Short mmCIF file of C-alpha atoms in Angstrom, two decimals:
data_model
loop_
_atom_site.label_atom_id
_atom_site.label_comp_id
_atom_site.label_asym_id
_atom_site.label_seq_id
_atom_site.Cartn_x
_atom_site.Cartn_y
_atom_site.Cartn_z
CA MET F 1 3.15 40.03 -11.86
CA ASN F 2 4.60 36.63 -12.65
CA ILE F 3 8.46 36.93 -12.96
CA HIS F 4 9.11 33.13 -13.30
CA GLY F 5 7.98 32.55 -16.86
CA LYS F 6 6.78 34.37 -19.83
CA ASP F 7 3.75 31.97 -20.29
CA ILE F 8 2.48 28.81 -18.76
CA LYS F 9 2.70 25.31 -20.45
CA ILE F 10 1.32 22.11 -19.16
CA PHE F 11 2.88 18.74 -20.11
CA THR F 12 2.67 15.13 -19.21
CA CYS F 13 4.59 11.84 -19.07
CA ASN F 14 2.72 8.58 -19.32
CA SER F 15 1.54 7.55 -15.72
CA ASN F 16 -1.67 9.76 -15.60
CA LYS F 17 -2.51 11.25 -18.95
CA PRO F 18 -6.29 11.76 -18.22
CA VAL F 19 -5.58 14.09 -15.11
CA ALA F 20 -3.06 16.12 -17.16
CA GLU F 21 -5.54 16.60 -19.97
CA GLU F 22 -8.22 17.57 -17.63
CA ILE F 23 -6.02 20.04 -15.70
CA ALA F 24 -5.09 21.60 -19.07
CA LYS F 25 -8.73 21.63 -19.98
CA VAL F 26 -9.80 23.37 -16.80
CA LEU F 27 -7.15 25.98 -17.44
CA GLY F 28 -7.99 26.56 -20.76
CA LEU F 29 -4.79 25.44 -22.28
CA PRO F 30 -3.55 22.81 -24.80
CA LEU F 31 -1.61 20.16 -23.30
CA GLY F 32 2.05 20.45 -24.36
CA ASP F 33 3.38 18.62 -27.49
CA MET F 34 5.73 16.19 -25.88
CA GLN F 35 6.60 12.30 -26.36
CA VAL F 36 7.86 9.74 -23.97
CA LYS F 37 8.92 6.73 -25.50
CA THR F 38 10.86 3.58 -24.47
CA PHE F 39 13.68 2.02 -26.54
CA SER F 40 13.83 -1.70 -27.15
CA ASP F 41 16.33 -2.13 -24.14
CA GLY F 42 14.06 -0.35 -21.67
CA GLU F 43 15.73 3.16 -21.98
CA ILE F 44 13.47 6.11 -21.88
CA ALA F 45 13.55 8.85 -24.55
CA VAL F 46 11.99 12.31 -24.05
CA SER F 47 10.99 14.60 -27.23
CA ILE F 48 9.77 17.93 -26.56
CA ASN F 49 8.37 19.37 -29.84
CA GLU F 50 7.55 22.88 -29.20
CA SER F 51 9.62 25.76 -27.84
CA VAL F 52 9.70 26.11 -23.75
CA ARG F 53 12.49 28.78 -23.69
CA GLY F 54 11.36 30.98 -20.80
CA SER F 55 8.12 29.40 -20.22
CA ASP F 56 6.59 28.30 -16.62
CA VAL F 57 6.53 24.54 -17.28
CA PHE F 58 4.34 22.09 -15.15
CA ILE F 59 5.16 18.41 -15.81
CA VAL F 60 2.23 16.19 -14.34
CA GLN F 61 3.48 12.52 -13.56
CA SER F 62 2.40 10.36 -10.58
CA THR F 63 5.37 8.02 -9.67
CA CYS F 64 2.86 4.99 -9.44
CA GLN F 65 3.27 1.46 -10.78
CA PRO F 66 5.41 0.84 -12.62
CA VAL F 67 7.24 3.14 -9.98
CA ASN F 68 10.75 3.10 -11.32
CA ASN F 69 9.73 3.65 -14.98
CA ASN F 70 7.45 6.50 -13.96
CA LEU F 71 10.06 8.22 -11.73
CA MET F 72 12.79 7.89 -14.54
CA GLU F 73 10.21 9.48 -16.94
CA LEU F 74 9.73 12.39 -14.60
CA LEU F 75 13.63 12.79 -13.94
CA ILE F 76 14.62 12.57 -17.77
CA SER F 77 11.64 14.82 -18.61
CA ILE F 78 12.74 17.46 -16.04
CA ASP F 79 16.27 17.33 -17.37
CA ALA F 80 15.24 17.82 -20.96
CA PHE F 81 13.23 21.00 -19.88
CA LYS F 82 16.19 22.41 -18.02
CA ARG F 83 18.36 21.88 -20.86
CA ALA F 84 15.65 23.56 -23.42
CA SER F 85 15.93 26.69 -21.12
CA ALA F 86 12.53 26.61 -19.22
CA GLY F 87 12.05 29.50 -17.15
CA ARG F 88 10.72 27.45 -14.24
CA ILE F 89 10.03 23.82 -13.86
CA THR F 90 7.43 22.46 -11.47
CA ALA F 91 7.01 18.67 -10.99
CA VAL F 92 3.40 18.11 -10.47
CA ILE F 93 3.17 14.75 -8.73
CA PRO F 94 -0.29 13.79 -7.82
CA TYR F 95 1.09 10.52 -6.10
CA PHE F 96 4.54 10.37 -4.74
CA GLY F 97 5.99 7.08 -4.79
CA TYR F 98 8.60 5.71 -2.10
CA ALA F 99 6.87 8.12 0.39
CA ARG F 100 6.41 5.16 2.82
CA GLN F 101 10.37 4.77 2.99
CA ASP F 102 10.53 8.00 5.03
CA ARG F 103 12.78 6.94 8.06
CA LYS F 104 14.93 4.04 9.07
CA ALA F 105 12.44 1.56 10.75
CA LYS F 106 15.17 -0.77 11.54
CA ALA F 107 18.88 -1.04 11.23
CA ARG F 108 20.50 -0.36 7.74
CA ASP F 109 17.31 0.56 6.05
CA PRO F 110 17.32 3.31 3.30
CA ILE F 111 15.49 6.38 3.35
CA SER F 112 14.25 6.22 -0.17
CA ALA F 113 11.68 9.16 -0.04
CA LYS F 114 14.80 11.50 0.75
CA LEU F 115 16.64 10.00 -2.11
CA VAL F 116 13.91 10.55 -4.54
CA ALA F 117 13.50 14.19 -3.30
CA ASP F 118 17.26 14.48 -3.97
CA LEU F 119 17.02 13.04 -7.43
CA ILE F 120 14.04 15.31 -8.42
CA THR F 121 15.97 18.34 -7.16
CA ALA F 122 19.26 17.37 -9.01
CA ALA F 123 17.34 16.72 -12.29
CA GLY F 124 16.29 20.37 -12.20
CA ALA F 125 12.84 20.81 -10.87
CA ASP F 126 12.34 24.29 -9.18
CA ARG F 127 9.34 23.13 -7.16
CA VAL F 128 7.04 20.37 -6.51
CA LEU F 129 3.29 20.34 -6.21
CA THR F 130 1.89 17.09 -4.66
CA MET F 131 -1.08 15.66 -2.57
CA ASP F 132 -1.31 13.89 0.59
CA LEU F 133 2.38 12.67 1.38
CA HIS F 134 2.35 9.57 3.27
CA ALA F 135 4.43 11.44 5.97
CA ASN F 136 4.34 15.20 6.05
CA GLN F 137 7.87 15.62 7.07
CA ILE F 138 8.73 14.49 3.38
CA GLN F 139 8.34 18.24 2.43
CA GLY F 140 11.68 18.95 4.53
CA PHE F 141 13.35 16.27 2.33
CA PHE F 142 13.37 18.86 -0.58
CA ASP F 143 15.74 21.78 -1.05
CA ILE F 144 13.12 23.32 -3.25
CA PRO F 145 9.46 24.67 -2.37
CA VAL F 146 6.96 22.09 -1.98
CA ASP F 147 3.15 22.76 -2.09
CA HIS F 148 1.29 20.03 -0.44
CA LEU F 149 -2.40 19.63 -1.23
CA MET F 150 -4.78 17.63 0.84
CA GLY F 151 -7.39 15.03 -0.39
CA VAL F 152 -9.50 15.39 2.75
CA PRO F 153 -11.62 18.43 1.47
CA LEU F 154 -12.63 16.46 -1.53
CA LEU F 155 -13.46 13.32 0.25
CA ALA F 156 -15.36 15.24 2.83
CA LYS F 157 -17.32 17.26 0.25
CA TYR F 158 -18.36 13.96 -1.23
CA TYR F 159 -19.59 12.49 2.08
CA ILE F 160 -21.20 15.50 3.24
CA ASP F 161 -23.57 15.45 0.38
CA LYS F 162 -24.00 11.50 0.63
CA PHE F 163 -24.73 11.82 4.35
CA LYS F 164 -26.69 15.03 4.47
CA ASN F 165 -29.82 13.33 5.84
CA PHE F 166 -28.20 11.15 8.26
CA GLU F 167 -28.15 11.81 11.89
CA ARG F 168 -24.87 12.99 12.86
CA ASP F 169 -24.90 10.62 16.11
CA ASP F 170 -25.02 7.65 13.73
CA LEU F 171 -22.06 8.63 11.83
CA VAL F 172 -18.42 7.56 12.89
CA VAL F 173 -15.18 8.29 11.12
CA VAL F 174 -12.76 5.50 11.76
CA SER F 175 -8.86 5.72 11.79
CA PRO F 176 -7.25 2.61 10.33
CA ASP F 177 -4.42 2.97 12.68
CA LEU F 178 -2.89 5.47 15.31
CA GLY F 179 -0.70 7.06 12.59
CA SER F 180 -3.76 8.36 10.70
CA VAL F 181 -5.41 9.83 13.82
CA ALA F 182 -4.73 13.52 12.83
CA ARG F 183 -6.15 12.99 9.27
CA SER F 184 -9.28 11.34 10.46
CA ARG F 185 -9.82 14.02 13.20
CA LYS F 186 -9.96 16.64 10.62
CA PHE F 187 -12.18 14.66 8.25
CA ALA F 188 -14.67 14.05 11.21
CA GLU F 189 -14.56 17.65 12.08
CA ARG F 190 -15.50 18.56 8.41
CA ILE F 191 -18.41 16.02 8.30
CA ASP F 192 -19.49 16.61 12.01
CA ALA F 193 -19.05 13.06 13.01
CA SER F 194 -17.47 11.19 15.97
CA LEU F 195 -14.08 9.48 15.84
CA ALA F 196 -13.05 5.88 16.46
CA ILE F 197 -9.55 4.21 15.99
CA ILE F 198 -8.44 0.93 14.91
CA ASP F 199 -5.56 -0.49 17.20
CA LYS F 200 -3.51 -2.90 14.75
CA ARG F 201 -0.25 -4.35 14.61
CA ARG F 202 1.78 -5.22 11.50
CA PRO F 203 3.74 -8.35 11.89
CA ASN F 204 5.08 -8.24 8.30
CA PRO F 205 5.08 -5.75 5.54
CA ASN F 206 1.63 -5.47 3.82
CA VAL F 207 0.11 -7.52 6.80
CA SER F 208 -2.06 -6.15 9.42
CA GLU F 209 -3.93 -7.67 12.48
CA VAL F 210 -6.80 -5.65 14.27
CA MET F 211 -6.10 -5.98 18.12
CA ASN F 212 -8.91 -3.50 19.33
CA ILE F 213 -11.48 -0.77 18.32
CA ILE F 214 -11.22 2.37 20.29
CA GLY F 215 -14.60 4.06 20.36
CA ASP F 216 -18.39 3.23 19.91
CA VAL F 217 -19.29 2.02 16.51
CA LYS F 218 -22.15 -0.45 17.54
CA ASP F 219 -25.04 0.17 15.05
CA LYS F 220 -23.22 3.23 13.32
CA THR F 221 -22.47 4.01 9.90
CA CYS F 222 -18.66 4.10 9.50
CA VAL F 223 -16.30 5.72 7.21
CA ILE F 224 -12.77 4.63 7.34
CA VAL F 225 -10.35 7.39 5.94
CA ASP F 226 -6.86 6.83 4.88
CA ASP F 227 -4.16 8.46 2.64
CA MET F 228 -3.83 5.36 0.33
CA ILE F 229 -5.02 1.79 -0.08
CA ASP F 230 -2.25 -0.77 -1.27
CA THR F 231 -3.12 -4.45 -0.88
CA ALA F 232 -6.30 -3.37 0.96
CA GLY F 233 -5.38 -5.70 3.73
CA THR F 234 -5.47 -3.21 6.39
CA LEU F 235 -8.88 -1.54 5.06
CA THR F 236 -10.72 -4.87 4.79
CA ASN F 237 -9.51 -6.20 8.03
CA ALA F 238 -10.57 -3.06 9.68
CA ALA F 239 -14.03 -3.08 7.94
CA ASN F 240 -14.64 -6.63 8.93
CA ALA F 241 -13.60 -5.89 12.51
CA LEU F 242 -16.10 -3.09 12.71
CA VAL F 243 -18.78 -5.29 11.77
CA THR F 244 -17.98 -8.49 13.53
CA LYS F 245 -16.29 -7.10 16.66
CA GLY F 246 -17.66 -3.68 16.92
CA GLY F 247 -21.30 -4.35 15.65
CA ALA F 248 -21.21 -1.39 12.97
CA LYS F 249 -24.39 -1.24 10.75
CA CYS F 250 -22.19 -0.61 7.57
CA VAL F 251 -18.68 0.40 6.50
CA TYR F 252 -17.66 2.99 3.85
CA ALA F 253 -14.03 3.91 2.94
CA GLY F 254 -12.12 6.93 1.47
CA ALA F 255 -8.66 7.35 0.50
CA THR F 256 -6.63 9.78 -1.71
CA HIS F 257 -4.49 7.33 -3.38
CA GLY F 258 -5.65 3.82 -4.89
CA VAL F 259 -2.36 1.96 -5.34
CA LEU F 260 -4.50 -1.25 -5.38
CA SER F 261 -1.59 -3.60 -5.94
CA GLY F 262 -1.86 -7.60 -5.48
CA PRO F 263 -5.02 -8.83 -4.22
CA ALA F 264 -6.45 -5.49 -3.58
CA LEU F 265 -9.52 -5.46 -5.85
CA ASP F 266 -10.44 -8.98 -4.78
CA ARG F 267 -10.26 -8.00 -1.14
CA ILE F 268 -12.46 -4.99 -1.56
CA GLU F 269 -15.06 -6.90 -3.47
CA GLU F 270 -15.18 -9.77 -1.00
CA SER F 271 -15.41 -7.58 2.00
CA VAL F 272 -18.12 -5.97 3.92
CA LEU F 273 -17.38 -2.55 2.47
CA LYS F 274 -20.43 -0.81 0.78
CA GLU F 275 -18.30 1.59 -1.22
CA VAL F 276 -14.72 2.92 -1.62
CA ILE F 277 -14.01 6.45 -2.68
CA LEU F 278 -10.78 7.17 -4.18
CA LEU F 279 -9.15 10.10 -5.98
CA ASP F 280 -7.85 9.84 -9.43
CA THR F 281 -4.29 10.56 -8.51
CA ILE F 282 -3.41 6.95 -9.64
CA PRO F 283 -5.38 5.54 -12.51
CA VAL F 284 -7.23 2.37 -11.20
CA ILE F 285 -6.40 -0.42 -13.60
CA GLY F 286 -9.29 -2.73 -14.03
CA ASN F 287 -11.57 -0.85 -11.71
CA THR F 288 -14.51 -2.22 -13.23
CA ALA F 289 -13.55 -5.49 -11.63
CA SER F 290 -15.22 -4.07 -8.52
CA GLY F 291 -18.26 -2.03 -8.58
CA LYS F 292 -17.72 -0.87 -4.97
CA ILE F 293 -14.87 1.63 -6.25
CA LYS F 294 -15.67 5.29 -7.37
CA GLN F 295 -13.16 7.93 -8.36
CA LEU F 296 -13.32 11.64 -7.79
CA ASN F 297 -11.49 14.12 -10.03
CA VAL F 298 -8.37 15.84 -8.70
CA ALA F 299 -7.69 17.94 -11.63
CA PRO F 300 -9.76 21.05 -10.79
CA VAL F 301 -7.78 21.40 -7.29
CA PHE F 302 -4.55 21.00 -9.22
CA ALA F 303 -5.46 23.41 -11.94
CA GLU F 304 -6.27 25.98 -9.21
CA ALA F 305 -2.95 25.42 -7.36
CA ILE F 306 -1.04 25.77 -10.87
CA SER F 307 -2.87 28.87 -11.57
CA ARG F 308 -1.91 30.37 -8.09
CA ILE F 309 1.65 29.17 -8.61
CA TYR F 310 1.92 30.98 -12.07
CA THR F 311 0.26 34.14 -10.78
CA ASP F 312 2.43 34.18 -7.45
CA ARG F 313 -0.69 33.86 -5.28
CA PRO F 314 -0.84 31.65 -2.22
CA VAL F 315 -1.83 28.07 -2.43
CA SER F 316 -2.90 27.95 1.35
CA PRO F 317 -6.64 28.84 0.49
CA LEU F 318 -6.96 25.40 -1.06
CA LEU F 319 -6.11 23.71 2.09
CA VAL F 320 -9.07 25.22 4.16
#
């Protein structure tokens, strides 16, 4: 029996309404009546147009670009629901911004991911539901429960179907850097492929250089797997290196979050990549500019997780 809220209600801010609408549809619920507007000076105003007293409230909001606006929308919305006496508030954050600032990389750096976690907690959230944090340890930055979904099962399902007629020996999963090896290994195990690793260095933020390719990719079909694609420099450099240095036959890519800032779309279009699969945790603005990009729907996974949270069932089966 659920003891946290008398009923379940799904609300959304402005960053990713299509996913929120699809989540509500999968759950057979109407999307909650709520408006998030901006005053002429940039201040955010939230209006909740229905009673939420005692309800189990789920607020869907990716903190993607514009990151700070979307984050403030989420924080103010949480505060509004708290003051409206919601029974429990879950922040559903398909993409968690500031996750790359998870440690002090050099002297006097902030740890912004911890600050954002504190802000969400202080605003009044009772738990967080998110997907593919850039660093798993960010879960420990929160003093409230965090349910951390994975994008790999969705991506793997797509590629298993795509490559079902391929010889497994001709397929290689490529980790774009040493930090992504664990994720890539899990993906490779799921689709029954071998593993290769790109050895890169990053002289400046958003700049990467491929040094070596660890593993045999010659005449193979390669799939680069990562948690996010930002400016696409790492991805396109790796793809080009796999073909020019490693002799790969063709290169595909899959990632959970398509940040796609700056020159990302142009770089993808001009690269050797045949196809880039993204989850729709972030709306791809102008994705029609590149016919290489395809998005998969995360709403069914989030809807199932929300249903399990509401009925006090484990979320862990979704991670298998």
